[in-house]
PDB file of C-alpha atoms in Angstrom:
ATOM      1  CA  UNK A   1      83.300 135.347  45.252  1.00  0.00           C
ATOM      2  CA  UNK A   2      85.372 133.201  46.670  1.00  0.00           C
ATOM      3  CA  UNK A   3      86.582 133.695  50.524  1.00  0.00           C
ATOM      4  CA  UNK A   4      89.911 132.181  51.751  1.00  0.00           C
ATOM      5  CA  UNK A   5      90.504 132.216  55.586  1.00  0.00           C
ATOM      6  CA  UNK A   6      94.154 132.566  56.152  1.00  0.00           C
ATOM      7  CA  UNK A   7      95.234 129.414  58.706  1.00  0.00           C
ATOM      8  CA  UNK A   8      98.346 131.431  59.504  1.00  0.00           C
ATOM      9  CA  UNK A   9      99.345 134.993  59.731  1.00  0.00           C
ATOM     10  CA  UNK A  10      98.770 137.659  62.021  1.00  0.00           C
ATOM     11  CA  UNK A  11      97.179 136.041  65.102  1.00  0.00           C
ATOM     12  CA  UNK A  12      95.391 138.317  67.195  1.00  0.00           C
ATOM     13  CA  UNK A  13      96.873 138.816  71.119  1.00  0.00           C
ATOM     14  CA  UNK A  14      94.150 139.444  73.158  1.00  0.00           C
ATOM     15  CA  UNK A  15      90.200 140.057  73.157  1.00  0.00           C
ATOM     16  CA  UNK A  16      88.110 141.171  69.971  1.00  0.00           C
ATOM     17  CA  UNK A  17      87.479 145.099  69.734  1.00  0.00           C
ATOM     18  CA  UNK A  18      83.692 145.889  69.271  1.00  0.00           C
ATOM     19  CA  UNK A  19      84.695 147.411  65.453  1.00  0.00           C
ATOM     20  CA  UNK A  20      86.046 143.300  65.070  1.00  0.00           C
ATOM     21  CA  UNK A  21      83.217 141.615  66.612  1.00  0.00           C
ATOM     22  CA  UNK A  22      80.447 143.758  64.453  1.00  0.00           C
ATOM     23  CA  UNK A  23      82.456 142.971  60.958  1.00  0.00           C
ATOM     24  CA  UNK A  24      82.614 139.221  62.333  1.00  0.00           C
ATOM     25  CA  UNK A  25      79.006 139.327  62.631  1.00  0.00           C
ATOM     26  CA  UNK A  26      78.597 141.240  59.053  1.00  0.00           C
ATOM     27  CA  UNK A  27      80.832 138.106  58.164  1.00  0.00           C
ATOM     28  CA  UNK A  28      78.554 135.338  59.580  1.00  0.00           C
ATOM     29  CA  UNK A  29      75.188 137.412  58.579  1.00  0.00           C
ATOM     30  CA  UNK A  30      76.171 137.762  54.931  1.00  0.00           C
ATOM     31  CA  UNK A  31      77.703 133.926  54.829  1.00  0.00           C
ATOM     32  CA  UNK A  32      73.647 132.941  55.493  1.00  0.00           C
ATOM     33  CA  UNK A  33      72.183 135.714  53.652  1.00  0.00           C
ATOM     34  CA  UNK A  34      73.620 133.671  50.447  1.00  0.00           C
ATOM     35  CA  UNK A  35      71.572 130.044  52.269  1.00  0.00           C
ATOM     36  CA  UNK A  36      68.251 129.114  52.471  1.00  0.00           C
ATOM     37  CA  UNK A  37      68.335 130.894  56.149  1.00  0.00           C
ATOM     38  CA  UNK A  38      68.180 134.211  54.428  1.00  0.00           C
ATOM     39  CA  UNK A  39      64.103 134.147  54.244  1.00  0.00           C
ATOM     40  CA  UNK A  40      64.205 133.100  58.385  1.00  0.00           C
ATOM     41  CA  UNK A  41      66.968 135.860  59.367  1.00  0.00           C
ATOM     42  CA  UNK A  42      65.179 138.942  61.275  1.00  0.00           C
ATOM     43  CA  UNK A  43      66.426 142.496  61.195  1.00  0.00           C
ATOM     44  CA  UNK A  44      68.424 143.519  63.795  1.00  0.00           C
ATOM     45  CA  UNK A  45      67.139 144.304  67.229  1.00  0.00           C
ATOM     46  CA  UNK A  46      66.559 147.966  68.640  1.00  0.00           C
ATOM     47  CA  UNK A  47      67.483 150.024  71.898  1.00  0.00           C
ATOM     48  CA  UNK A  48      63.927 149.572  73.176  1.00  0.00           C
ATOM     49  CA  UNK A  49      64.447 145.472  72.611  1.00  0.00           C
ATOM     50  CA  UNK A  50      67.336 145.693  74.238  1.00  0.00           C
ATOM     51  CA  UNK A  51      66.114 147.532  77.453  1.00  0.00           C
ATOM     52  CA  UNK A  52      62.512 145.286  77.302  1.00  0.00           C
ATOM     53  CA  UNK A  53      65.037 141.846  77.349  1.00  0.00           C
ATOM     54  CA  UNK A  54      67.934 143.403  80.018  1.00  0.00           C
ATOM     55  CA  UNK A  55      64.727 144.003  82.558  1.00  0.00           C
ATOM     56  CA  UNK A  56      63.327 140.746  82.198  1.00  0.00           C
ATOM     57  CA  UNK A  57      66.422 138.789  82.901  1.00  0.00           C
ATOM     58  CA  UNK A  58      67.636 141.969  85.161  1.00  0.00           C
ATOM     59  CA  UNK A  59      71.230 141.413  83.263  1.00  0.00           C
ATOM     60  CA  UNK A  60      72.872 143.755  81.280  1.00  0.00           C
ATOM     61  CA  UNK A  61      73.322 141.986  77.967  1.00  0.00           C
ATOM     62  CA  UNK A  62      77.529 141.215  76.895  1.00  0.00           C
ATOM     63  CA  UNK A  63      78.507 143.802  74.256  1.00  0.00           C
ATOM     64  CA  UNK A  64      79.480 141.009  71.718  1.00  0.00           C
ATOM     65  CA  UNK A  65      75.611 139.536  72.337  1.00  0.00           C
ATOM     66  CA  UNK A  66      74.198 143.022  71.522  1.00  0.00           C
ATOM     67  CA  UNK A  67      76.606 143.544  68.351  1.00  0.00           C
ATOM     68  CA  UNK A  68      75.257 140.319  67.063  1.00  0.00           C
ATOM     69  CA  UNK A  69      71.510 140.725  67.913  1.00  0.00           C
ATOM     70  CA  UNK A  70      71.272 144.591  66.687  1.00  0.00           C
ATOM     71  CA  UNK A  71      72.546 142.725  62.965  1.00  0.00           C
ATOM     72  CA  UNK A  72      70.652 139.552  63.576  1.00  0.00           C
ATOM     73  CA  UNK A  73      67.751 139.336  65.887  1.00  0.00           C
ATOM     74  CA  UNK A  74      66.992 135.662  65.600  1.00  0.00           C
ATOM     75  CA  UNK A  75      66.570 132.716  62.644  1.00  0.00           C
ATOM     76  CA  UNK A  76      70.512 131.976  61.273  1.00  0.00           C
ATOM     77  CA  UNK A  77      72.044 129.064  63.542  1.00  0.00           C
ATOM     78  CA  UNK A  78      75.016 128.310  65.931  1.00  0.00           C
ATOM     79  CA  UNK A  79      75.653 124.863  64.091  1.00  0.00           C
ATOM     80  CA  UNK A  80      72.253 123.053  64.945  1.00  0.00           C
ATOM     81  CA  UNK A  81      71.144 125.496  67.748  1.00  0.00           C
ATOM     82  CA  UNK A  82      68.728 128.181  66.164  1.00  0.00           C
ATOM     83  CA  UNK A  83      69.562 131.785  67.437  1.00  0.00           C
ATOM     84  CA  UNK A  84      66.733 133.473  69.363  1.00  0.00           C
ATOM     85  CA  UNK A  85      65.434 136.528  68.973  1.00  0.00           C
ATOM     86  CA  UNK A  86      65.614 139.205  71.886  1.00  0.00           C
ATOM     87  CA  UNK A  87      61.871 138.152  72.480  1.00  0.00           C
ATOM     88  CA  UNK A  88      62.800 134.505  72.479  1.00  0.00           C
ATOM     89  CA  UNK A  89      65.756 135.292  75.078  1.00  0.00           C
ATOM     90  CA  UNK A  90      63.354 136.589  76.994  1.00  0.00           C
ATOM     91  CA  UNK A  91      60.948 134.153  77.141  1.00  0.00           C
ATOM     92  CA  UNK A  92      63.237 130.681  77.209  1.00  0.00           C
ATOM     93  CA  UNK A  93      64.804 132.935  80.720  1.00  0.00           C
ATOM     94  CA  UNK A  94      61.222 133.577  81.791  1.00  0.00           C
ATOM     95  CA  UNK A  95      60.013 129.534  81.436  1.00  0.00           C
ATOM     96  CA  UNK A  96      63.456 128.281  82.785  1.00  0.00           C
ATOM     97  CA  UNK A  97      64.952 130.440  85.464  1.00  0.00           C
ATOM     98  CA  UNK A  98      63.206 128.710  88.133  1.00  0.00           C
ATOM     99  CA  UNK A  99      64.477 125.202  87.223  1.00  0.00           C
ATOM    100  CA  UNK A 100      67.125 123.615  89.439  1.00  0.00           C
ATOM    101  CA  UNK A 101      69.552 123.471  86.785  1.00  0.00           C
ATOM    102  CA  UNK A 102      69.386 126.887  86.124  1.00  0.00           C
ATOM    103  CA  UNK A 103      71.996 129.585  87.413  1.00  0.00           C
ATOM    104  CA  UNK A 104      71.929 133.074  88.056  1.00  0.00           C
ATOM    105  CA  UNK A 105      73.726 134.679  85.216  1.00  0.00           C
ATOM    106  CA  UNK A 106      73.202 132.740  82.698  1.00  0.00           C
ATOM    107  CA  UNK A 107      71.805 134.469  79.085  1.00  0.00           C
ATOM    108  CA  UNK A 108      70.662 132.061  76.405  1.00  0.00           C
ATOM    109  CA  UNK A 109      71.190 132.852  73.059  1.00  0.00           C
ATOM    110  CA  UNK A 110      70.424 129.450  70.846  1.00  0.00           C
ATOM    111  CA  UNK A 111      68.994 126.838  70.888  1.00  0.00           C
ATOM    112  CA  UNK A 112      65.446 125.412  72.569  1.00  0.00           C
ATOM    113  CA  UNK A 113      64.556 125.029  76.337  1.00  0.00           C
ATOM    114  CA  UNK A 114      65.658 121.541  76.402  1.00  0.00           C
ATOM    115  CA  UNK A 115      69.625 122.163  74.733  1.00  0.00           C
ATOM    116  CA  UNK A 116      70.598 125.600  75.059  1.00  0.00           C
ATOM    117  CA  UNK A 117      73.947 127.853  74.429  1.00  0.00           C
ATOM    118  CA  UNK A 118      74.430 130.276  76.820  1.00  0.00           C
ATOM    119  CA  UNK A 119      76.613 132.861  78.034  1.00  0.00           C
ATOM    120  CA  UNK A 120      77.882 133.257  81.721  1.00  0.00           C
ATOM    121  CA  UNK A 121      77.800 136.762  82.221  1.00  0.00           C
ATOM    122  CA  UNK A 122      79.501 136.426  85.726  1.00  0.00           C
ATOM    123  CA  UNK A 123      82.889 135.158  83.394  1.00  0.00           C
ATOM    124  CA  UNK A 124      82.088 135.629  80.064  1.00  0.00           C
ATOM    125  CA  UNK A 125      82.114 131.905  78.590  1.00  0.00           C
ATOM    126  CA  UNK A 126      79.938 130.579  76.348  1.00  0.00           C
ATOM    127  CA  UNK A 127      78.573 126.618  77.542  1.00  0.00           C
ATOM    128  CA  UNK A 128      76.371 124.153  76.350  1.00  0.00           C
ATOM    129  CA  UNK A 129      73.345 123.436  79.238  1.00  0.00           C
ATOM    130  CA  UNK A 130      70.640 121.248  78.917  1.00  0.00           C
ATOM    131  CA  UNK A 131      67.349 120.882  81.298  1.00  0.00           C
ATOM    132  CA  UNK A 132      68.753 117.529  82.493  1.00  0.00           C
ATOM    133  CA  UNK A 133      72.457 117.764  83.348  1.00  0.00           C
ATOM    134  CA  UNK A 134      72.264 121.774  83.373  1.00  0.00           C
ATOM    135  CA  UNK A 135      75.620 123.504  82.518  1.00  0.00           C
ATOM    136  CA  UNK A 136      77.616 121.059  80.277  1.00  0.00           C
ATOM    137  CA  UNK A 137      80.948 121.686  78.700  1.00  0.00           C
ATOM    138  CA  UNK A 138      82.339 124.975  77.754  1.00  0.00           C
ATOM    139  CA  UNK A 139      82.435 126.003  74.107  1.00  0.00           C
ATOM    140  CA  UNK A 140      84.516 129.059  74.338  1.00  0.00           C
ATOM    141  CA  UNK A 141      86.095 131.241  76.241  1.00  0.00           C
ATOM    142  CA  UNK A 142      83.774 134.404  75.714  1.00  0.00           C
ATOM    143  CA  UNK A 143      81.389 135.262  73.148  1.00  0.00           C
ATOM    144  CA  UNK A 144      84.024 136.748  70.942  1.00  0.00           C
ATOM    145  CA  UNK A 145      85.935 133.877  70.767  1.00  0.00           C
ATOM    146  CA  UNK A 146      82.946 131.436  69.913  1.00  0.00           C
ATOM    147  CA  UNK A 147      81.949 134.033  67.480  1.00  0.00           C
ATOM    148  CA  UNK A 148      85.068 134.345  65.276  1.00  0.00           C
ATOM    149  CA  UNK A 149      85.840 130.358  65.931  1.00  0.00           C
ATOM    150  CA  UNK A 150      82.399 129.736  64.232  1.00  0.00           C
ATOM    151  CA  UNK A 151      82.804 132.701  61.187  1.00  0.00           C
ATOM    152  CA  UNK A 152      86.405 130.831  60.305  1.00  0.00           C
ATOM    153  CA  UNK A 153      84.669 127.780  59.757  1.00  0.00           C
ATOM    154  CA  UNK A 154      81.551 128.615  57.892  1.00  0.00           C
ATOM    155  CA  UNK A 155      83.590 130.555  55.885  1.00  0.00           C
ATOM    156  CA  UNK A 156      86.012 127.715  55.399  1.00  0.00           C
ATOM    157  CA  UNK A 157      83.806 125.757  53.216  1.00  0.00           C
ATOM    158  CA  UNK A 158      83.815 123.008  55.720  1.00  0.00           C
ATOM    159  CA  UNK A 159      80.096 123.184  56.715  1.00  0.00           C
ATOM    160  CA  UNK A 160      76.652 123.964  54.738  1.00  0.00           C
ATOM    161  CA  UNK A 161      73.551 125.194  55.840  1.00  0.00           C
ATOM    162  CA  UNK A 162      70.693 122.416  55.894  1.00  0.00           C
ATOM    163  CA  UNK A 163      67.171 123.817  56.740  1.00  0.00           C
ATOM    164  CA  UNK A 164      65.332 123.059  59.799  1.00  0.00           C
ATOM    165  CA  UNK A 165      68.574 121.201  60.745  1.00  0.00           C
ATOM    166  CA  UNK A 166      71.364 123.969  61.289  1.00  0.00           C
ATOM    167  CA  UNK A 167      75.018 124.307  59.987  1.00  0.00           C
ATOM    168  CA  UNK A 168      76.708 120.748  59.391  1.00  0.00           C
ATOM    169  CA  UNK A 169      80.221 119.542  58.566  1.00  0.00           C
ATOM    170  CA  UNK A 170      80.533 118.523  55.092  1.00  0.00           C
ATOM    171  CA  UNK A 171      81.008 114.951  54.681  1.00  0.00           C
ATOM    172  CA  UNK A 172      84.951 114.102  52.998  1.00  0.00           C
ATOM    173  CA  UNK A 173      85.800 117.699  54.005  1.00  0.00           C
ATOM    174  CA  UNK A 174      88.634 117.153  57.017  1.00  0.00           C
ATOM    175  CA  UNK A 175      88.220 120.028  59.930  1.00  0.00           C
ATOM    176  CA  UNK A 176      91.632 121.456  60.990  1.00  0.00           C
ATOM    177  CA  UNK A 177      90.535 120.689  64.791  1.00  0.00           C
TER     178      UNK A 177
END
């Protein structure tokens, strides 16, 4: 089955609804299910998983992150950064929260301790974070926007999944960016 991503058309004004975030997550999950990543995907988190995580990080999780974790509780990749499960987020947070580079309100969701994708829960933005420099470049103004752009990229056939590497741009395919 071929999937076509419309480059123009009816662009959304404003943020995605909860239903759109869930559909976006299902599209991402479906794409990964067609790759060798399928064997690493973990079923969705439960309400107990969320309660335990929120207690550990002392922060309410953004609804978009809950939507993703409800469907896929670890195992997929956001480019070269592997998605964390609720348990891995809690463990990572516990290890790095005392770092001089760490800031209150950040929640990691992909990567490893040295290089992460984090959500700034105070403002909603997605950032890169690394153990040497701390908060880096803003990747997206919201997790919803990040997920939508990521879904569009993977469905556009401009990227492919390589086991133990992540999602990479295909050689010889022009990026729209």
